[in-house]
Short mmCIF file of C-alpha atoms and ligand atoms in Angstrom, two decimals:
data_model
loop_
_atom_site.label_atom_id
_atom_site.label_comp_id
_atom_site.label_asym_id
_atom_site.label_seq_id
_atom_site.Cartn_x
_atom_site.Cartn_y
_atom_site.Cartn_z
CA MET A 1144 63.27 81.45 84.72
CA LYS A 1145 63.81 83.40 87.90
CA SER A 1146 67.26 84.72 86.99
CA PHE A 1147 66.08 85.86 83.47
CA LEU A 1148 63.24 87.59 85.19
CA SER A 1149 65.24 89.24 87.72
CA LEU A 1150 67.79 90.27 84.91
CA PHE A 1151 64.77 91.95 82.90
CA GLU A 1152 63.38 93.65 86.14
CA ARG A 1153 66.94 94.92 86.58
CA SER A 1154 67.63 95.98 83.33
CA SER A 1155 64.28 97.67 83.12
CA ARG A 1156 64.73 99.53 85.70
CA ALA A 1157 68.39 100.69 85.67
CA THR A 1158 70.50 102.86 83.21
CA GLU A 1159 70.89 100.96 79.99
CA SER A 1160 74.66 101.15 78.75
CA THR A 1161 75.44 100.53 75.19
CA ALA A 1162 79.07 100.92 75.79
CA PRO A 1163 81.23 97.95 74.71
CA ILE A 1164 83.28 95.77 77.07
CA LEU A 1165 86.93 96.16 76.07
CA PHE A 1166 89.94 93.94 77.72
CA THR A 1167 93.60 94.34 77.21
CA ASN A 1168 94.38 90.96 75.79
CA THR A 1169 97.95 89.74 76.97
CA LEU A 1170 97.80 87.28 73.87
CA THR A 1171 97.70 90.48 71.76
CA SER A 1172 98.75 93.43 73.79
CA GLN A 1173 95.90 94.98 72.35
CA LYS A 1174 92.82 96.57 73.92
CA GLU A 1175 89.65 94.42 72.31
CA VAL A 1176 86.05 94.53 72.19
CA PHE A 1177 84.89 91.28 74.19
CA SER A 1178 83.05 89.17 72.12
CA PRO A 1179 81.92 85.48 73.55
CA TYR A 1180 81.99 82.34 71.59
CA LYS A 1181 78.54 81.58 72.48
CA ALA A 1182 75.91 84.53 72.06
CA GLY A 1183 75.14 85.59 75.76
CA ILE A 1184 77.54 83.27 77.48
CA ALA A 1185 80.79 83.93 78.65
CA THR A 1186 83.04 81.34 80.00
CA LEU A 1187 85.81 82.34 82.73
CA TYR A 1188 88.50 80.26 84.02
CA SER A 1189 90.95 81.88 86.73
CA CYS A 1190 93.98 79.85 87.79
CA GLY A 1191 93.22 79.23 91.71
CA PRO A 1192 95.40 78.71 94.83
CA THR A 1193 97.75 76.12 95.77
CA VAL A 1194 95.90 75.10 99.08
CA TYR A 1195 99.03 74.17 101.27
CA SER A 1196 98.19 77.16 103.23
CA ARG A 1197 96.07 80.18 103.90
CA ALA A 1198 95.55 82.60 100.80
CA GLN A 1199 97.54 85.57 101.56
CA ILE A 1200 95.87 89.10 100.65
CA GLY A 1201 97.95 88.95 97.42
CA ASN A 1202 96.44 85.81 96.26
CA LEU A 1203 93.27 87.68 97.05
CA ARG A 1204 93.86 90.34 94.70
CA ALA A 1205 93.84 87.76 91.71
CA TYR A 1206 90.16 86.52 92.69
CA ILE A 1207 88.67 90.08 93.41
CA PHE A 1208 89.97 90.88 89.91
CA SER A 1209 88.48 88.10 88.45
CA ASP A 1210 85.31 89.08 90.16
CA ILE A 1211 85.30 92.21 88.68
CA VAL A 1212 85.66 90.62 85.11
CA ALA A 1213 82.48 88.54 86.18
CA ARG A 1214 80.55 91.35 87.48
CA VAL A 1215 81.07 93.50 84.56
CA LEU A 1216 79.71 90.59 82.03
CA LEU A 1217 76.99 90.02 84.35
CA GLN A 1218 75.80 93.62 84.53
CA ALA A 1219 75.92 93.67 80.66
CA GLY A 1220 73.46 90.84 80.77
CA TYR A 1221 75.91 88.08 80.14
CA HIS A 1222 75.24 84.50 81.45
CA VAL A 1223 78.96 83.79 83.32
CA ARG A 1224 79.97 80.22 83.69
CA ARG A 1225 82.68 80.48 86.23
CA VAL A 1226 85.73 78.24 87.53
CA ILE A 1227 88.44 78.70 89.91
CA ASN A 1228 90.65 75.53 90.07
CA ILE A 1229 91.88 74.24 93.56
CA THR A 1230 95.42 72.98 93.34
CA ASP A 1231 95.83 70.44 96.00
CA VAL A 1232 98.62 68.42 94.20
CA GLY A 1233 101.66 68.67 91.75
CA HIS A 1234 102.78 72.15 92.04
CA LEU A 1235 106.65 72.15 93.07
CA VAL A 1236 108.04 74.31 95.27
CA SER A 1237 110.46 75.70 92.35
CA ASP A 1238 109.14 77.57 89.44
CA ALA A 1239 111.44 74.93 87.49
CA ASP A 1240 109.27 72.10 88.17
CA GLU A 1241 111.94 70.83 90.90
CA GLY A 1242 111.86 70.44 94.88
CA GLU A 1243 109.22 68.96 96.94
CA ASP A 1244 105.45 69.25 96.15
CA LYS A 1245 104.03 72.23 98.19
CA MET A 1246 101.00 70.21 99.42
CA SER A 1247 103.59 67.42 101.02
CA VAL A 1248 105.24 70.56 102.67
CA GLY A 1249 101.99 71.73 104.06
CA ALA A 1250 101.25 68.04 105.21
CA THR A 1251 104.53 67.64 107.11
CA ARG A 1252 104.38 71.01 108.53
CA GLU A 1253 101.13 70.29 110.16
CA GLY A 1254 101.28 66.30 110.53
CA LYS A 1255 98.10 65.75 108.59
CA THR A 1256 97.27 64.51 105.38
CA ALA A 1257 97.52 66.26 101.98
CA ALA A 1258 94.04 65.79 101.81
CA GLU A 1259 92.88 67.39 105.26
CA ILE A 1260 95.43 70.12 104.27
CA ALA A 1261 93.59 70.83 101.08
CA ASP A 1262 90.21 70.64 102.89
CA THR A 1263 91.21 73.20 105.75
CA TYR A 1264 92.75 75.57 103.19
CA THR A 1265 90.01 75.49 100.47
CA ARG A 1266 87.30 75.93 103.21
CA LEU A 1267 89.21 79.17 104.50
CA PHE A 1268 89.77 80.32 100.92
CA ILE A 1269 86.19 80.31 100.03
CA GLU A 1270 85.13 81.85 103.05
CA ASP A 1271 87.83 84.61 102.68
CA LEU A 1272 86.49 85.16 99.15
CA SER A 1273 82.66 85.31 100.76
CA ALA A 1274 83.76 87.69 103.16
CA LEU A 1275 85.42 89.81 100.29
CA SER A 1276 81.79 89.88 98.52
CA VAL A 1277 82.68 87.20 95.66
CA ASP A 1278 79.47 85.33 95.27
CA THR A 1279 81.11 81.96 95.79
CA LYS A 1280 78.01 80.15 95.14
CA SER A 1281 78.03 80.77 91.44
CA ILE A 1282 81.72 79.67 90.90
CA ARG A 1283 82.73 76.03 90.51
CA PHE A 1284 85.94 75.12 92.56
CA PRO A 1285 87.14 71.88 90.98
CA ARG A 1286 90.12 70.11 92.67
CA ALA A 1287 93.07 68.84 90.70
CA THR A 1288 93.04 65.42 92.55
CA ASP A 1289 89.35 64.85 91.34
CA TYR A 1290 90.38 65.20 87.63
CA ILE A 1291 93.60 62.61 87.51
CA PRO A 1292 91.75 60.81 84.39
CA GLU A 1293 91.17 63.80 82.49
CA GLN A 1294 94.96 65.03 83.17
CA ILE A 1295 95.95 61.26 82.05
CA ALA A 1296 93.90 61.33 79.10
CA LEU A 1297 95.43 64.71 77.93
CA ILE A 1298 99.07 63.41 78.54
CA GLU A 1299 98.31 60.44 76.55
CA LEU A 1300 97.07 62.84 73.49
CA LEU A 1301 100.33 64.26 73.62
CA GLU A 1302 102.18 61.48 73.82
CA LYS A 1303 100.51 60.20 70.69
CA GLY A 1304 101.25 63.49 69.04
CA GLY A 1305 105.06 63.02 69.59
CA HIS A 1306 105.06 65.98 71.90
CA THR A 1307 106.47 63.92 75.07
CA TYR A 1308 109.77 62.21 76.15
CA ARG A 1309 110.73 59.87 79.03
CA THR A 1310 113.34 60.78 81.70
CA SER A 1311 114.43 58.80 84.74
CA ASP A 1312 111.87 60.95 86.96
CA GLY A 1313 109.11 61.77 84.55
CA ILE A 1314 107.08 62.43 81.06
CA TYR A 1315 107.96 66.12 79.82
CA PHE A 1316 106.73 68.12 77.14
CA ASP A 1317 109.13 68.87 74.61
CA THR A 1318 108.77 72.37 73.85
CA SER A 1319 110.28 72.42 70.61
CA THR A 1320 107.49 70.43 69.00
CA PHE A 1321 105.16 73.37 69.74
CA GLN A 1322 105.53 75.97 67.01
CA GLY A 1323 105.41 79.34 68.61
CA TYR A 1324 106.27 78.38 72.25
CA GLY A 1325 106.79 81.23 74.31
CA ALA A 1326 105.48 83.58 71.90
CA PHE A 1327 102.55 84.46 74.76
CA ALA A 1328 105.16 85.74 77.03
CA HIS A 1329 106.88 87.49 74.00
CA GLY A 1330 103.71 89.74 73.61
CA ALA A 1331 103.36 90.60 77.19
CA HIS A 1332 106.58 91.23 78.41
CA ALA A 1333 109.96 90.91 76.01
CA THR A 1334 110.76 93.45 73.21
CA THR A 1335 111.39 90.83 70.69
CA ARG A 1336 110.34 87.15 70.04
CA GLU A 1337 114.18 86.23 70.18
CA SER A 1338 114.63 88.00 73.86
CA ALA A 1339 111.57 86.23 74.99
CA LEU A 1340 112.65 82.70 73.99
CA ALA A 1341 116.27 83.60 75.18
CA ASP A 1342 114.26 84.55 78.81
CA ILE A 1343 112.84 80.81 78.68
CA GLY A 1344 116.12 79.38 77.68
CA ARG A 1345 117.69 80.84 80.56
CA ARG A 1346 115.29 78.99 83.02
CA ILE A 1347 117.55 77.54 85.70
CA THR A 1348 117.07 73.48 85.88
CA ASN A 1349 119.35 70.92 87.66
CA ASN A 1350 117.68 68.15 85.39
CA LYS A 1351 120.32 67.13 83.11
CA GLU A 1352 118.07 65.02 81.16
CA LYS A 1353 115.76 67.79 79.88
CA ARG A 1354 116.22 68.56 76.41
CA SER A 1355 115.68 72.13 77.04
CA PRO A 1356 115.56 74.10 80.07
CA ALA A 1357 111.85 74.98 79.28
CA ASP A 1358 110.34 71.43 78.92
CA PHE A 1359 108.22 70.73 81.71
CA ALA A 1360 106.79 67.68 83.59
CA LEU A 1361 103.51 66.38 82.28
CA TRP A 1362 103.80 63.40 84.76
CA ARG A 1363 106.37 62.61 87.61
CA PHE A 1364 107.15 59.37 88.84
CA SER A 1365 106.98 58.21 92.47
CA SER A 1366 110.66 57.59 93.59
CA GLN A 1367 111.41 53.69 93.39
CA GLY A 1368 110.86 51.65 96.56
CA SER A 1369 108.74 55.00 98.40
CA SER A 1370 105.35 55.61 98.15
CA ARG A 1371 104.13 59.26 98.49
CA LEU A 1372 101.17 60.86 100.20
CA GLN A 1373 99.71 61.36 96.85
CA GLU A 1374 100.00 59.06 94.04
CA TRP A 1375 98.13 57.34 91.10
CA GLN A 1376 98.53 54.54 88.63
CA SER A 1377 99.05 55.78 85.04
CA PRO A 1378 100.17 54.07 81.72
CA TRP A 1379 103.73 55.35 82.77
CA GLY A 1380 103.92 53.82 86.28
CA ARG A 1381 103.01 55.25 89.62
CA GLY A 1382 103.03 59.34 90.18
CA PHE A 1383 101.41 62.46 89.81
CA PRO A 1384 100.65 65.09 87.28
CA GLY A 1385 102.74 68.07 86.70
CA TRP A 1386 101.08 71.25 87.62
CA HIS A 1387 100.32 73.10 84.46
CA VAL A 1388 98.44 69.86 83.41
CA GLU A 1389 95.37 70.54 85.57
CA CYS A 1390 94.56 73.98 84.23
CA SER A 1391 94.44 72.75 80.63
CA ALA A 1392 92.48 69.29 81.69
CA MET A 1393 90.01 70.92 84.17
CA SER A 1394 89.15 74.13 81.76
CA ARG A 1395 88.36 71.81 78.86
CA ALA A 1396 86.28 69.53 81.00
CA LEU A 1397 84.29 72.20 82.74
CA LEU A 1398 84.08 74.79 80.17
CA GLY A 1399 85.14 73.39 76.81
CA GLN A 1400 87.79 74.77 74.87
CA PRO A 1401 88.30 77.20 73.60
CA ILE A 1402 86.91 79.26 76.51
CA ASP A 1403 86.40 83.13 76.34
CA ILE A 1404 88.48 84.53 79.40
CA HIS A 1405 91.54 83.16 81.15
CA THR A 1406 93.00 85.09 84.09
CA GLY A 1407 95.73 84.96 86.35
CA GLY A 1408 98.51 86.87 87.93
CA ILE A 1409 101.34 88.34 85.89
CA ASP A 1410 103.70 85.74 87.42
CA HIS A 1411 101.76 83.24 85.49
CA ILE A 1412 102.57 84.69 81.85
CA PRO A 1413 106.08 83.28 81.41
CA VAL A 1414 105.72 79.66 82.80
CA HIS A 1415 102.38 78.63 84.10
CA HIS A 1416 100.12 80.03 81.15
CA THR A 1417 102.76 79.57 78.26
CA ASN A 1418 102.73 75.85 79.34
CA GLU A 1419 98.99 75.68 79.59
CA ILE A 1420 98.75 77.11 75.77
CA ALA A 1421 101.35 74.71 74.65
CA GLN A 1422 99.81 71.40 76.15
CA SER A 1423 96.08 72.49 75.26
CA GLU A 1424 96.90 73.71 71.67
CA ALA A 1425 99.40 70.66 70.73
CA ALA A 1426 96.68 68.14 72.08
CA TYR A 1427 93.60 69.71 70.58
CA HIS A 1428 94.74 72.01 67.81
CA THR A 1429 92.35 74.74 68.90
CA PRO A 1430 93.05 77.99 70.92
CA LEU A 1431 92.82 77.71 74.86
CA ALA A 1432 91.47 80.88 75.52
CA ARG A 1433 90.39 83.98 73.72
CA TYR A 1434 91.25 86.56 76.18
CA TRP A 1435 93.85 86.76 78.59
CA LEU A 1436 94.15 88.82 81.59
CA HIS A 1437 96.61 89.46 83.89
CA GLN A 1438 96.67 91.53 87.29
CA ALA A 1439 99.74 92.86 88.64
CA PHE A 1440 100.92 92.23 91.98
CA LEU A 1441 100.34 93.43 95.74
CA THR A 1442 103.73 94.59 97.26
CA VAL A 1443 104.32 95.17 101.06
CA ASP A 1444 107.18 97.81 101.68
CA GLY A 1445 108.09 97.47 97.64
CA THR A 1446 108.61 93.83 97.71
CA LYS A 1447 106.35 90.87 96.60
CA VAL A 1448 104.19 89.30 99.50
CA SER A 1449 105.67 85.90 100.50
CA LYS A 1450 106.25 83.90 103.48
CA SER A 1451 109.75 83.24 103.17
CA LEU A 1452 110.10 87.19 103.50
CA GLY A 1453 107.79 87.12 106.62
CA ASN A 1454 105.63 90.02 105.06
CA ASP A 1455 102.80 87.48 104.13
CA LEU A 1456 99.64 89.04 105.45
CA TYR A 1457 96.09 87.49 105.67
CA LEU A 1458 92.45 88.92 105.49
CA SER A 1459 92.04 87.86 109.19
CA ASP A 1460 94.99 90.24 110.11
CA ILE A 1461 92.73 92.95 108.60
CA THR A 1462 89.51 92.05 110.39
CA GLU A 1463 91.28 91.50 113.82
CA LYS A 1464 92.27 95.03 113.73
CA GLY A 1465 88.93 96.19 113.59
CA PHE A 1466 88.66 96.94 109.63
CA HIS A 1467 85.76 95.63 107.60
CA PRO A 1468 86.83 92.90 105.14
CA LEU A 1469 85.42 94.99 102.50
CA SER A 1470 88.11 97.76 103.06
CA LEU A 1471 90.26 95.40 101.54
CA ARG A 1472 88.29 95.09 98.17
CA TYR A 1473 87.84 98.94 98.31
CA PHE A 1474 91.75 99.16 98.63
CA PHE A 1475 92.49 97.14 95.74
CA LEU A 1476 89.76 98.65 93.39
CA GLN A 1477 91.29 102.04 94.21
CA ALA A 1478 94.14 101.03 91.48
CA HIS A 1479 93.89 99.60 88.21
CA TYR A 1480 94.25 95.83 88.04
CA SER A 1481 97.19 95.96 85.74
CA SER A 1482 99.37 98.48 88.24
CA SER A 1483 101.25 96.85 90.90
CA ILE A 1484 99.86 98.42 94.21
CA SER A 1485 101.36 98.63 97.69
CA PHE A 1486 99.85 97.56 100.93
CA THR A 1487 99.86 100.18 104.00
CA TRP A 1488 97.95 100.00 107.14
CA ASP A 1489 97.39 103.77 106.34
CA ALA A 1490 95.85 102.73 103.07
CA ILE A 1491 93.67 100.25 104.65
CA SER A 1492 92.51 102.58 107.28
CA ALA A 1493 91.67 105.20 104.78
CA SER A 1494 89.70 102.75 102.66
CA ASN A 1495 87.86 101.60 105.64
CA GLU A 1496 86.79 105.10 106.52
CA ALA A 1497 85.97 105.74 102.71
CA LEU A 1498 83.88 102.80 102.54
CA HIS A 1499 81.86 103.55 105.53
CA ARG A 1500 81.24 107.18 104.24
CA LEU A 1501 79.98 105.63 101.21
CA TRP A 1502 77.66 103.65 103.05
CA LYS A 1503 76.37 106.14 104.95
CA LEU A 1504 75.68 108.41 101.75
CA ALA A 1505 74.29 105.55 100.03
CA ASP A 1506 71.68 104.83 102.90
CA ALA A 1507 70.71 108.53 103.10
CA THR A 1508 70.27 108.86 99.15
CA ARG A 1509 68.07 105.41 99.27
CA VAL A 1510 65.54 107.45 101.68
CA LEU A 1511 65.70 110.43 99.89
CA ALA A 1512 65.11 108.53 96.81
CA LYS A 1513 62.38 106.15 98.33
CA ASP A 1514 64.02 103.37 96.25
CA ARG A 1515 63.33 104.97 92.89
CA ARG A 1516 66.00 105.02 90.10
CA THR A 1517 66.20 107.58 87.14
CA PRO A 1518 68.55 106.62 84.45
CA SER A 1519 71.37 109.63 83.81
CA ALA A 1520 74.42 110.44 81.59
CA GLN A 1521 76.41 109.92 85.04
CA SER A 1522 75.26 106.58 85.13
CA ARG A 1523 75.97 105.61 81.92
CA ARG A 1524 79.41 107.10 82.14
CA LEU A 1525 80.22 104.95 85.41
CA ILE A 1526 79.54 101.82 83.52
CA ALA A 1527 81.41 102.83 80.37
CA LEU A 1528 84.33 103.39 82.63
CA LEU A 1529 84.10 99.90 84.26
CA ARG A 1530 83.36 98.28 80.83
CA ASP A 1531 86.90 100.17 79.72
CA ASN A 1532 89.28 97.69 80.65
CA LEU A 1533 87.79 97.28 84.17
CA ASN A 1534 88.71 100.96 85.36
CA THR A 1535 87.79 100.42 88.93
CA ALA A 1536 89.93 103.41 90.05
CA GLN A 1537 88.35 105.98 87.70
CA ALA A 1538 84.84 104.47 88.36
CA LEU A 1539 85.43 104.57 92.18
CA ALA A 1540 86.22 108.51 91.88
CA LYS A 1541 83.30 108.99 89.37
CA LEU A 1542 80.86 107.63 92.17
CA TRP A 1543 82.27 109.95 94.58
CA ASP A 1544 81.89 112.96 92.45
CA ILE A 1545 78.16 111.41 91.77
CA VAL A 1546 77.14 111.14 95.42
CA LYS A 1547 78.57 114.52 96.19
CA ASP A 1548 76.78 116.22 93.38
CA ASP A 1549 74.10 118.67 94.63
CA GLU A 1550 72.55 119.25 91.34
CA LEU A 1551 71.72 115.70 90.89
CA SER A 1552 68.45 114.42 92.00
CA PRO A 1553 68.40 111.81 94.67
CA SER A 1554 66.78 109.03 92.40
CA LYS A 1555 69.56 109.69 89.88
CA VAL A 1556 72.41 109.32 92.68
CA TRP A 1557 70.43 105.95 93.64
CA ASP A 1558 70.63 104.72 90.22
CA ALA A 1559 74.33 105.26 89.92
CA ILE A 1560 74.87 103.99 93.49
CA MET A 1561 72.88 100.59 92.51
CA LEU A 1562 74.59 100.20 89.11
CA ALA A 1563 78.07 100.69 90.93
CA ASP A 1564 77.33 98.10 93.27
CA GLU A 1565 76.61 95.50 90.87
CA VAL A 1566 80.06 95.66 89.56
CA LEU A 1567 82.12 96.83 92.37
CA GLY A 1568 80.41 94.48 95.05
CA LEU A 1569 80.97 97.09 97.80
CA GLU A 1570 77.51 96.10 99.49
CA LEU A 1571 76.39 99.76 98.98
CA VAL A 1572 72.91 98.65 98.71
CA SER A 1573 73.09 95.58 100.97
CA ASP A 1574 70.42 95.60 103.82
CA SER A 1575 72.46 92.77 105.35
CA ARG A 1576 74.90 95.50 106.26
CA GLY A 1577 72.03 96.23 108.82
CA THR A 1578 72.46 99.91 108.49
CA SER A 1579 69.87 100.82 105.86
CA GLU A 1580 66.32 100.57 107.00
CA ILE A 1581 63.00 101.53 105.51
CA LEU A 1582 61.82 104.80 107.53
CA PRO A 1583 58.41 105.37 108.67
CA GLU A 1584 56.31 107.89 106.30
CA ASP A 1585 55.90 110.79 108.85
CA VAL A 1586 59.76 111.02 109.43
CA VAL A 1587 60.38 110.62 105.59
CA SER A 1588 58.04 113.43 105.03
CA MET A 1589 59.59 115.44 107.82
CA ALA A 1590 62.99 114.88 106.29
CA LYS A 1591 61.64 116.19 102.95
CA GLU A 1592 59.69 119.44 104.63
CA ARG A 1593 62.99 120.14 106.58
CA ASP A 1594 64.78 120.22 103.05
CA THR A 1595 62.48 122.66 101.49
CA ALA A 1596 62.35 124.87 104.46
CA ARG A 1597 66.45 124.87 104.38
CA GLN A 1598 66.32 125.77 100.60
CA ASN A 1599 63.83 128.72 101.61
CA GLN A 1600 66.22 129.61 104.01
CA ASP A 1601 63.54 129.06 106.84
CA PHE A 1602 65.97 127.68 109.35
CA ALA A 1603 63.81 128.22 112.35
CA SER A 1604 61.06 125.43 110.59
CA ALA A 1605 64.37 123.31 109.81
CA ASP A 1606 65.32 123.34 113.34
CA GLN A 1607 61.84 122.57 114.67
CA LEU A 1608 61.40 119.54 112.13
CA ARG A 1609 65.12 118.31 113.22
CA ILE A 1610 63.53 118.33 116.74
CA HIS A 1611 60.52 116.47 115.64
CA ILE A 1612 62.67 113.86 113.88
CA GLU A 1613 65.10 113.40 116.80
CA ASN A 1614 62.03 113.10 119.16
CA ARG A 1615 61.23 110.08 117.14
CA GLY A 1616 64.36 108.24 117.82
CA TYR A 1617 66.32 109.50 114.84
CA ARG A 1618 69.56 111.20 114.03
CA VAL A 1619 69.40 114.05 111.57
CA ASP A 1620 72.67 115.12 109.60
CA ASP A 1621 73.12 117.49 106.39
CA GLY A 1622 74.40 115.33 103.61
CA PRO A 1623 75.46 116.93 100.23
CA SER A 1624 71.95 115.91 98.85
CA GLY A 1625 69.89 116.90 101.85
CA THR A 1626 68.67 115.55 105.14
CA VAL A 1627 70.05 112.32 106.26
CA VAL A 1628 68.18 110.46 108.80
CA THR A 1629 69.63 107.34 110.72
CA ARG A 1630 67.91 105.63 113.56
CA VAL A 1631 69.87 106.25 116.91
CA GLY A 1632 71.91 103.30 117.90
CA HIS A 1633 73.03 102.20 114.32
P1 AMP B 860 99.42 80.49 93.87
O1 AMP B 860 98.67 79.85 94.92
O2 AMP B 860 100.89 80.78 94.07
O3 AMP B 860 99.45 79.80 92.50
O4 AMP B 860 98.77 81.88 93.39
C1 AMP B 860 97.43 82.24 93.18
C2 AMP B 860 97.34 83.61 92.42
O5 AMP B 860 97.52 84.39 93.23
C3 AMP B 860 97.89 83.56 91.15
O6 AMP B 860 96.98 84.17 90.25
C4 AMP B 860 99.11 84.54 91.42
O7 AMP B 860 99.44 85.23 90.52
C5 AMP B 860 98.51 85.42 92.57
N1 AMP B 860 99.12 86.25 93.18
C6 AMP B 860 100.32 85.56 94.28
N2 AMP B 860 100.75 86.59 94.86
C7 AMP B 860 100.31 87.39 94.69
C8 AMP B 860 100.50 89.00 94.94
N3 AMP B 860 101.54 89.45 95.76
N4 AMP B 860 99.83 89.94 94.48
C9 AMP B 860 98.93 89.51 93.38
N5 AMP B 860 98.49 88.54 93.08
C10 AMP B 860 99.49 87.39 93.43
ZN1 ZN B 861 96.34 77.49 85.56
#
C-alpha cells in the first residue's frame, strides 16, 4: 500500500508526461513503443557477471544501463520486477564453450573454494552497484548453482523434443533443429541472414564431435575418475551445466516466459543470447523476451577492457583517487548506451567536477523553491528524451540548460531536477549526501530580500544582507537563479 501511495503522491506533484517509452529492439532493429505483457508490470532480466573476479568498470556499465531502463519504467508508473543472475558455474574461459571453468580458475588462483570465490565477488559486485546508486534491494540476484534442478529440467525437455545429442564430453544443443537459429544476430550485426549464419559457422572449435561449430554444451560431464570442485548428478551422469542454460532456466523460474525486457552487452548477441533464445524457444514454443536491449562497450585507450591486456579498472581505482563513485555513473550517462565510450582519467575528473557543480545548484534551487514543484514544458521535454530509447546524454544536456536558465522559476527548475533524478540516479535530491539542509526561515527570507535588492540594482542593500547572512554562519554565492546559501564548513 505504501508504494502505491508514494507513487500517487509523487505523480500528483510532479510533471506528468504522456510521452511513450521507446526502445530500439535488437530483435527487430527497430525503435518500438514499449507495451508490457501484463498491464502495469514490466519484467526485466539482465545477464549478470561471472563472479570469479571483481567486476571491472566495463561490466558496471552494463548494470548502470539496465538501471536506467528500470528507472524509466518506474518513473512512468510501472511496477518493475528485476533479476540480475550471478554466474557461479559453467562459464568456460573460451566463448567456444571450451577451456577451464572460470570459477575453477578463480578458486585455484586464490586457493579458495568456488563457493567462497562466488560469495566474495558477489558481495563486492552488489556493493559496487549500491555505490553507483543502483537500488539493489529491489533486484533479485539468483545464483546459477541454486537453480541446477531447473536447468536439468530444461535440458530434459530439449532432449524429449529431439534438440540434443551426446558426445564424449557432454550433451549438446543441435542448432540445426531450431528453425531460425542465428536470426537474432542477423538483425543486429550482419547485413544478410546468410552472412550471419556464415559468421556462426566460422566459430572456432577444437571439438571434432560437434555436428556444427555453432552447437553448444547444455551439460558437461566431469572427467572420468576425477572429481570437480563443482559437479552435480544428472540423468546424463555427474557434471555441470553449460553457461547459456542458466539464463533460460532462471529467467523463466523467476519472471516467467516471455519476459518483457532482456538486457546485456553487445558481445552477448551472437553467442550467449542467440543460444538462450534457441533453448528457451525450442523447449517452450514461446518467445523468451519481447524487447532485447544491448549496451556497447567501454574501452580504455581504444581497446576492450580486459584483465589479460592489463587495462582493467575497478570502481575502487576511481574512488581511491578521491573521485565520487557517482562520477563514473555521470560519465556513462553522458554517452548513449548504444555508443562505445572511451575511459580517460581526464573524463572522470571532468565528470566528478560537473556532478559536484550540479549538486550545488540543486541544493541552492531547493532552498529557493522551498521544495515547491511547478510542472513545466521543460520538465516534460526532459522526460520525453529519457523515454526516447534512454537518451541520457541529451537529457543531461537539457538538465544543464534548465538549471542555468534565469527565466525559469526556482520551483520549475526544482521540478525538473527531481524528475531527472528519478531516472538518472545522480543523488541530486539526496539528503544523505549531507550537503543539502533546510535553512532557517530568517536566512531564507534575507536571501530572497537580497535577490529583490539585486534585481532593483540596490547593491548597497544587497551587500548589507550578504553580511547579515554571513554573520549567521552561512556562505553567500550568486547562482544562475539567485542567491545560493550554504552553511560554512559544508
Ligand atoms: P561477463 O561477466 O563477462 O558475463 O560480463 C557481464 C556483463 O558485462 C555483460 O553484459 C557484458 O556484456 C558486460 N561487459 C563486459 N565487458 C564490458 C565492457 N568493456 N564494456 C561494457 N560492457 C561490458
Ligand atoms: Zn544470460
